[in-house]
Coordinates of C-alpha atoms and ligand atoms in Angstrom, one line a residue:
M693 CA 4.5 -39.7 2.7
D694 CA 5.2 -36.3 4.1
R695 CA 8.4 -35.8 6.1
I696 CA 7.9 -32.4 7.8
L697 CA 10.4 -29.9 9.1
I698 CA 9.1 -27.3 11.5
T699 CA 11.2 -24.2 12.2
G700 CA 10.4 -22.1 15.3
A701 CA 8.8 -25.3 16.6
L702 CA 8.6 -24.3 20.3
G703 CA 6.5 -21.2 19.6
Q704 CA 2.7 -20.8 19.7
L705 CA 2.0 -22.4 16.4
G706 CA 4.9 -24.9 16.3
I707 CA 3.9 -26.7 19.5
E708 CA 0.4 -27.2 18.1
F709 CA 1.5 -28.3 14.7
I710 CA 3.6 -31.0 16.4
D711 CA 0.6 -32.3 18.3
H712 CA -1.5 -32.2 15.2
F713 CA 0.9 -34.2 13.0
K714 CA 1.7 -36.6 15.9
K715 CA -2.0 -37.7 15.8
L716 CA -1.7 -38.4 12.1
N717 CA 1.6 -40.4 12.7
S718 CA 3.4 -38.1 10.3
F719 CA 7.2 -37.8 10.5
V720 CA 8.2 -34.4 12.1
L721 CA 11.6 -32.9 12.7
A722 CA 11.1 -29.9 15.1
T723 CA 13.9 -27.3 15.2
D724 CA 14.4 -24.3 17.4
I725 CA 17.2 -22.2 18.9
K726 CA 16.5 -23.5 22.4
N727 CA 16.0 -27.0 23.8
P728 CA 12.4 -28.0 24.7
K729 CA 11.6 -28.0 28.5
E730 CA 9.9 -31.3 28.1
K731 CA 10.5 -34.1 25.7
L732 CA 8.6 -33.6 22.4
S733 CA 6.6 -36.3 20.6
C734 CA 8.8 -36.0 17.5
E735 CA 12.5 -35.7 16.5
F736 CA 14.2 -32.5 17.7
E737 CA 17.3 -30.7 16.6
L738 CA 18.8 -27.5 18.0
A739 CA 19.3 -25.3 14.9
N740 CA 19.2 -21.6 14.0
V741 CA 17.5 -21.1 10.7
L742 CA 19.9 -18.3 9.9
D743 CA 22.6 -21.1 9.6
K744 CA 21.8 -22.1 6.1
D745 CA 24.3 -25.0 5.9
K746 CA 23.0 -26.5 9.1
M747 CA 19.4 -26.3 7.9
D748 CA 20.4 -27.8 4.5
S749 CA 22.2 -30.7 6.2
L750 CA 19.1 -31.4 8.4
V751 CA 16.8 -31.4 5.3
K752 CA 19.1 -34.0 3.7
K753 CA 19.7 -36.1 6.8
Y754 CA 16.0 -36.5 7.5
N755 CA 14.8 -36.6 3.9
I756 CA 12.5 -33.7 4.5
N757 CA 9.9 -32.9 1.7
V758 CA 7.5 -30.4 3.5
I759 CA 8.5 -27.4 5.6
Y760 CA 6.4 -25.3 8.0
H761 CA 8.6 -22.2 8.4
L762 CA 7.3 -20.5 11.5
V763 CA 10.3 -18.4 12.8
A764 CA 9.5 -14.7 13.2
I765 CA 10.0 -11.8 15.5
L766 CA 6.4 -10.5 16.0
S767 CA 5.0 -7.0 15.8
A768 CA 5.6 -5.5 19.2
N769 CA 9.0 -7.2 19.8
G770 CA 10.1 -6.3 16.3
E771 CA 9.9 -2.6 17.1
K772 CA 12.7 -2.9 19.7
D773 CA 15.3 -3.5 17.0
P774 CA 14.0 -3.2 13.4
F775 CA 17.4 -4.2 12.0
I776 CA 17.5 -7.5 13.9
S777 CA 13.9 -8.1 13.0
W778 CA 14.4 -7.6 9.3
K779 CA 17.5 -9.9 9.4
L780 CA 15.8 -12.7 11.2
N781 CA 12.5 -12.6 9.4
M782 CA 13.9 -12.1 5.9
N783 CA 17.2 -14.0 6.0
S784 CA 15.3 -17.0 7.5
F785 CA 12.7 -16.8 4.7
Q786 CA 15.4 -16.6 2.0
N787 CA 17.4 -19.5 3.5
I788 CA 14.3 -21.7 3.6
A789 CA 13.3 -20.7 0.0
Q790 CA 16.8 -21.4 -1.4
I791 CA 17.1 -24.7 0.5
S792 CA 13.7 -25.7 -0.7
I793 CA 14.5 -25.0 -4.4
E794 CA 17.8 -26.8 -4.1
N795 CA 16.3 -29.9 -2.3
K796 CA 13.1 -30.0 -4.4
I797 CA 10.9 -29.5 -1.3
K798 CA 7.2 -30.3 -2.3
K799 CA 5.5 -27.6 -0.2
I800 CA 6.1 -24.9 2.3
F801 CA 3.8 -23.3 4.8
W802 CA 4.7 -19.8 5.9
P803 CA 2.4 -17.6 8.0
S804 CA 1.8 -14.0 7.0
S805 CA -0.2 -11.6 9.2
I806 CA -2.8 -8.9 9.3
A807 CA 0.2 -6.7 10.0
I808 CA 0.7 -6.2 6.3
F809 CA -2.2 -3.8 6.2
G810 CA -2.2 -0.1 7.1
T811 CA -4.6 2.8 7.5
E812 CA -5.2 3.0 3.7
S813 CA -6.5 -0.6 3.6
N814 CA -10.1 0.2 4.6
L815 CA -9.7 -1.2 8.1
N816 CA -13.4 -1.6 8.8
F817 CA -13.5 -4.6 6.4
V818 CA -10.3 -5.4 4.7
S819 CA -10.5 -7.0 1.3
Q820 CA -7.9 -9.5 -0.1
N821 CA -5.9 -6.9 -2.1
P822 CA -6.3 -3.4 -0.8
L823 CA -3.6 -0.7 -0.6
M824 CA -1.0 -2.1 1.8
N825 CA 1.3 0.2 3.7
P826 CA 2.4 -1.6 6.8
T827 CA 3.6 0.5 9.7
T828 CA 5.7 -2.0 11.6
I829 CA 9.0 -3.7 10.6
Y830 CA 7.2 -7.0 11.2
G831 CA 4.4 -6.0 8.7
I832 CA 7.0 -4.9 6.2
T833 CA 8.9 -8.3 6.4
K834 CA 5.6 -10.1 6.0
L835 CA 4.6 -8.1 3.0
A836 CA 8.1 -8.6 1.5
G837 CA 7.7 -12.3 2.1
E838 CA 4.4 -12.3 0.3
K839 CA 6.0 -10.6 -2.7
L840 CA 8.9 -13.2 -2.6
M841 CA 6.6 -16.2 -2.4
E842 CA 4.8 -15.0 -5.6
Y843 CA 8.1 -14.3 -7.3
Y844 CA 9.6 -17.7 -6.4
F845 CA 6.4 -19.5 -7.6
N846 CA 6.6 -17.7 -10.9
K847 CA 10.3 -18.1 -11.4
F848 CA 11.0 -21.6 -9.9
G849 CA 7.6 -23.1 -9.3
L850 CA 8.3 -23.1 -5.6
D851 CA 5.1 -24.0 -3.8
I852 CA 4.8 -21.7 -0.7
R853 CA 1.3 -21.4 0.8
S854 CA 0.4 -18.8 3.3
L855 CA -2.4 -17.3 5.5
R856 CA -2.6 -13.8 6.9
Y857 CA -3.2 -14.8 10.5
P858 CA -5.1 -12.5 12.9
G859 CA -4.4 -12.8 16.6
I860 CA -4.3 -16.4 17.6
I861 CA -5.8 -17.6 20.9
S862 CA -4.0 -20.4 22.7
T863 CA -2.5 -20.9 26.1
K864 CA 0.1 -23.7 25.8
T865 CA 2.9 -21.3 25.3
V866 CA 3.8 -17.8 26.7
P867 CA 2.8 -14.8 24.5
G868 CA 5.4 -14.2 21.8
G869 CA 5.6 -10.4 21.7
G870 CA 2.7 -9.5 19.5
T871 CA 0.1 -6.7 19.6
T872 CA -2.8 -9.2 19.9
D873 CA -1.2 -10.9 23.0
Y874 CA -3.5 -9.0 25.3
V875 CA -6.1 -11.7 24.8
I876 CA -3.8 -14.5 26.1
E877 CA -2.5 -12.2 28.9
M878 CA -6.1 -11.4 30.0
L879 CA -7.1 -15.1 30.0
N880 CA -4.0 -16.1 32.0
A881 CA -4.6 -13.2 34.6
A882 CA -8.3 -14.2 35.0
K883 CA -7.4 -17.9 35.5
K884 CA -5.0 -16.9 38.3
G885 CA -7.6 -14.6 39.8
N886 CA -5.4 -11.5 39.1
D887 CA -6.5 -8.1 37.8
Y888 CA -5.1 -7.1 34.4
V889 CA -3.6 -4.0 32.9
C890 CA -4.4 -4.0 29.2
F891 CA -2.0 -2.3 26.8
L892 CA -4.8 -1.5 24.3
S893 CA -7.9 0.7 24.9
E894 CA -11.2 -1.0 25.7
N895 CA -12.8 -0.4 22.2
T896 CA -9.9 -1.5 20.0
E897 CA -11.3 -4.0 17.7
L898 CA -9.1 -6.6 16.1
P899 CA -9.6 -10.0 14.3
M900 CA -8.8 -13.2 16.2
M901 CA -8.9 -16.9 15.7
Y902 CA -8.8 -19.9 18.0
I903 CA -5.7 -22.1 17.7
D904 CA -7.5 -25.2 16.4
D905 CA -8.9 -23.1 13.5
A906 CA -5.4 -21.7 12.8
I907 CA -3.9 -25.2 12.6
N908 CA -6.7 -26.8 10.7
S909 CA -6.9 -24.0 8.1
A910 CA -3.1 -24.3 7.4
V911 CA -3.3 -28.1 7.1
K912 CA -6.4 -27.7 4.8
L913 CA -4.6 -25.1 2.6
M914 CA -1.6 -27.4 2.4
S915 CA -3.7 -30.4 1.3
V916 CA -5.6 -28.9 -1.7
S917 CA -4.4 -29.1 -5.3
R918 CA -2.3 -26.1 -6.3
K919 CA -4.5 -25.6 -9.3
D920 CA -7.4 -24.7 -6.9
L921 CA -5.5 -21.7 -5.6
S922 CA -6.3 -18.6 -7.6
I923 CA -3.5 -16.6 -6.0
S924 CA 0.2 -17.4 -5.3
S925 CA 0.3 -15.0 -2.4
S926 CA -1.1 -15.2 1.1
Y927 CA -4.9 -15.6 1.9
N928 CA -7.0 -13.4 4.2
I929 CA -8.4 -15.5 7.0
T930 CA -10.3 -14.7 10.2
G931 CA -12.3 -16.2 13.0
F932 CA -14.1 -13.4 14.7
S933 CA -13.4 -9.8 15.8
I934 CA -13.5 -8.5 19.4
T935 CA -12.5 -5.6 21.6
P936 CA -10.9 -5.9 25.1
K937 CA -14.2 -4.8 26.5
Q938 CA -16.2 -7.5 24.7
L939 CA -13.6 -10.1 25.8
L940 CA -14.0 -8.9 29.4
N941 CA -17.8 -9.1 29.2
E942 CA -17.7 -12.6 27.8
M943 CA -15.3 -13.7 30.6
S944 CA -17.6 -12.2 33.2
N945 CA -20.4 -14.2 31.7
N946 CA -18.3 -17.2 32.2
G947 CA -18.0 -16.4 35.9
F948 CA -14.6 -14.8 36.0
E949 CA -14.5 -11.8 38.5
F950 CA -11.5 -9.6 37.9
K951 CA -10.8 -6.0 37.0
V952 CA -9.1 -4.7 33.9
H953 CA -7.4 -1.3 33.8
Y954 CA -6.6 0.2 30.4
E955 CA -3.1 1.8 29.9
P956 CA -2.6 1.9 26.2
D957 CA 1.1 2.0 25.2
F958 CA 3.0 1.9 21.8
R959 CA 1.1 -1.2 20.8
Q960 CA -2.1 0.9 20.6
Q961 CA -0.6 2.8 17.6
I962 CA 0.2 -0.5 16.0
A963 CA -3.4 -1.8 16.6
D964 CA -4.8 1.4 15.2
T965 CA -3.3 0.5 11.8
W966 CA -4.6 -3.0 11.7
P967 CA -8.0 -4.4 10.4
K968 CA -11.1 -4.5 12.6
T969 CA -12.7 -7.1 10.4
I970 CA -11.5 -9.1 7.4
D971 CA -13.1 -10.3 4.2
D972 CA -11.8 -13.9 3.9
S973 CA -14.3 -15.0 1.2
L974 CA -11.5 -15.9 -1.3
S975 CA -10.3 -18.5 1.2
T976 CA -13.8 -19.9 1.4
R977 CA -14.2 -19.9 -2.4
D978 CA -10.8 -21.4 -3.2
W979 CA -10.2 -24.0 -0.5
G980 CA -13.4 -24.2 1.5
W981 CA -12.3 -22.2 4.6
K982 CA -15.0 -22.0 7.4
P983 CA -14.1 -21.2 11.0
K984 CA -15.4 -23.6 13.7
F985 CA -14.8 -21.3 16.7
G986 CA -16.4 -18.0 17.6
L987 CA -15.5 -16.1 20.8
K988 CA -17.8 -18.2 23.0
E989 CA -16.4 -21.5 21.7
S990 CA -12.8 -20.3 22.0
L991 CA -13.3 -19.2 25.6
N992 CA -15.0 -22.6 26.4
K993 CA -12.0 -24.4 25.2
T994 CA -9.4 -22.0 26.7
L995 CA -11.0 -21.4 30.2
N996 CA -12.1 -25.0 30.9
Ligands
AKB357 C1 1.1 -10.0 16.4 O1 0.3 -9.4 17.1 O2 2.2 -9.5 16.1 C2 0.8 -11.3 15.7 C3 0.1 -11.1 14.4 C4 -1.3 -10.6 14.3 O3 0.7 -11.4 13.4 N1 -0.1 -12.0 16.6

């Protein structure tokens, strides 16, 4: 029986993982550095993942055997202070890895990102293992994490599983400081009947994924036998690719009348170093990945 710890549980992914596991009646301990605004459907402890002793004591107290480690400073926010971003993203990773080895945790899920790629990665269609020269501190920490997960698997047999998430579309939480956040911001503006100022140019193409696909893919990856995984690093994964202009067109088709102005800022430079489309065929081959949601289906779920 899985007893799951989620770090960063009040973020975009965490809240949805809690709902998912609740439906399965799994035991979940959610942790975050702030208290939830509303009561959660699982256990909650206020804890900073940088506090290794506290996290270790929680793992022992609740007999945790699976960890979803979701804490991270995202790409755009990360650029405000690269030193803090490195410290949070990497020290939290190291703490969870060490605690997991010491407490014989069965499996860990840790999200990587399309931010690990760079302009030399053939951005038109990025394969599983191209040249990777990330341009953001966030991307650098994700790539370092990927190297560590391979290393810890080879050295200690530590079973960390990971997906290189594209932008994730969901509206339960406020955007978390990423470069793909424009989608959520545009959806929220349209719902309120507001115009929107987009921080990316209208033809910037990026890969995206609806939240249900993001959650179900992680759960599927965590459920398969380790011997079916041909890599011990993170898997490419994608739903569909869109530009702000295509998103606006599709929203207009759905009856939303609002204006979008384009004022690209520093996030444009980040987006220009990220994939337009992704080759996720290794995920399909190794563990049966298949997205359920395209742009239309994602908007149907989000706007209605
Ligand atoms: C971001 O934009 O920083 C994230 C990501 C793609 O990892 N959504």
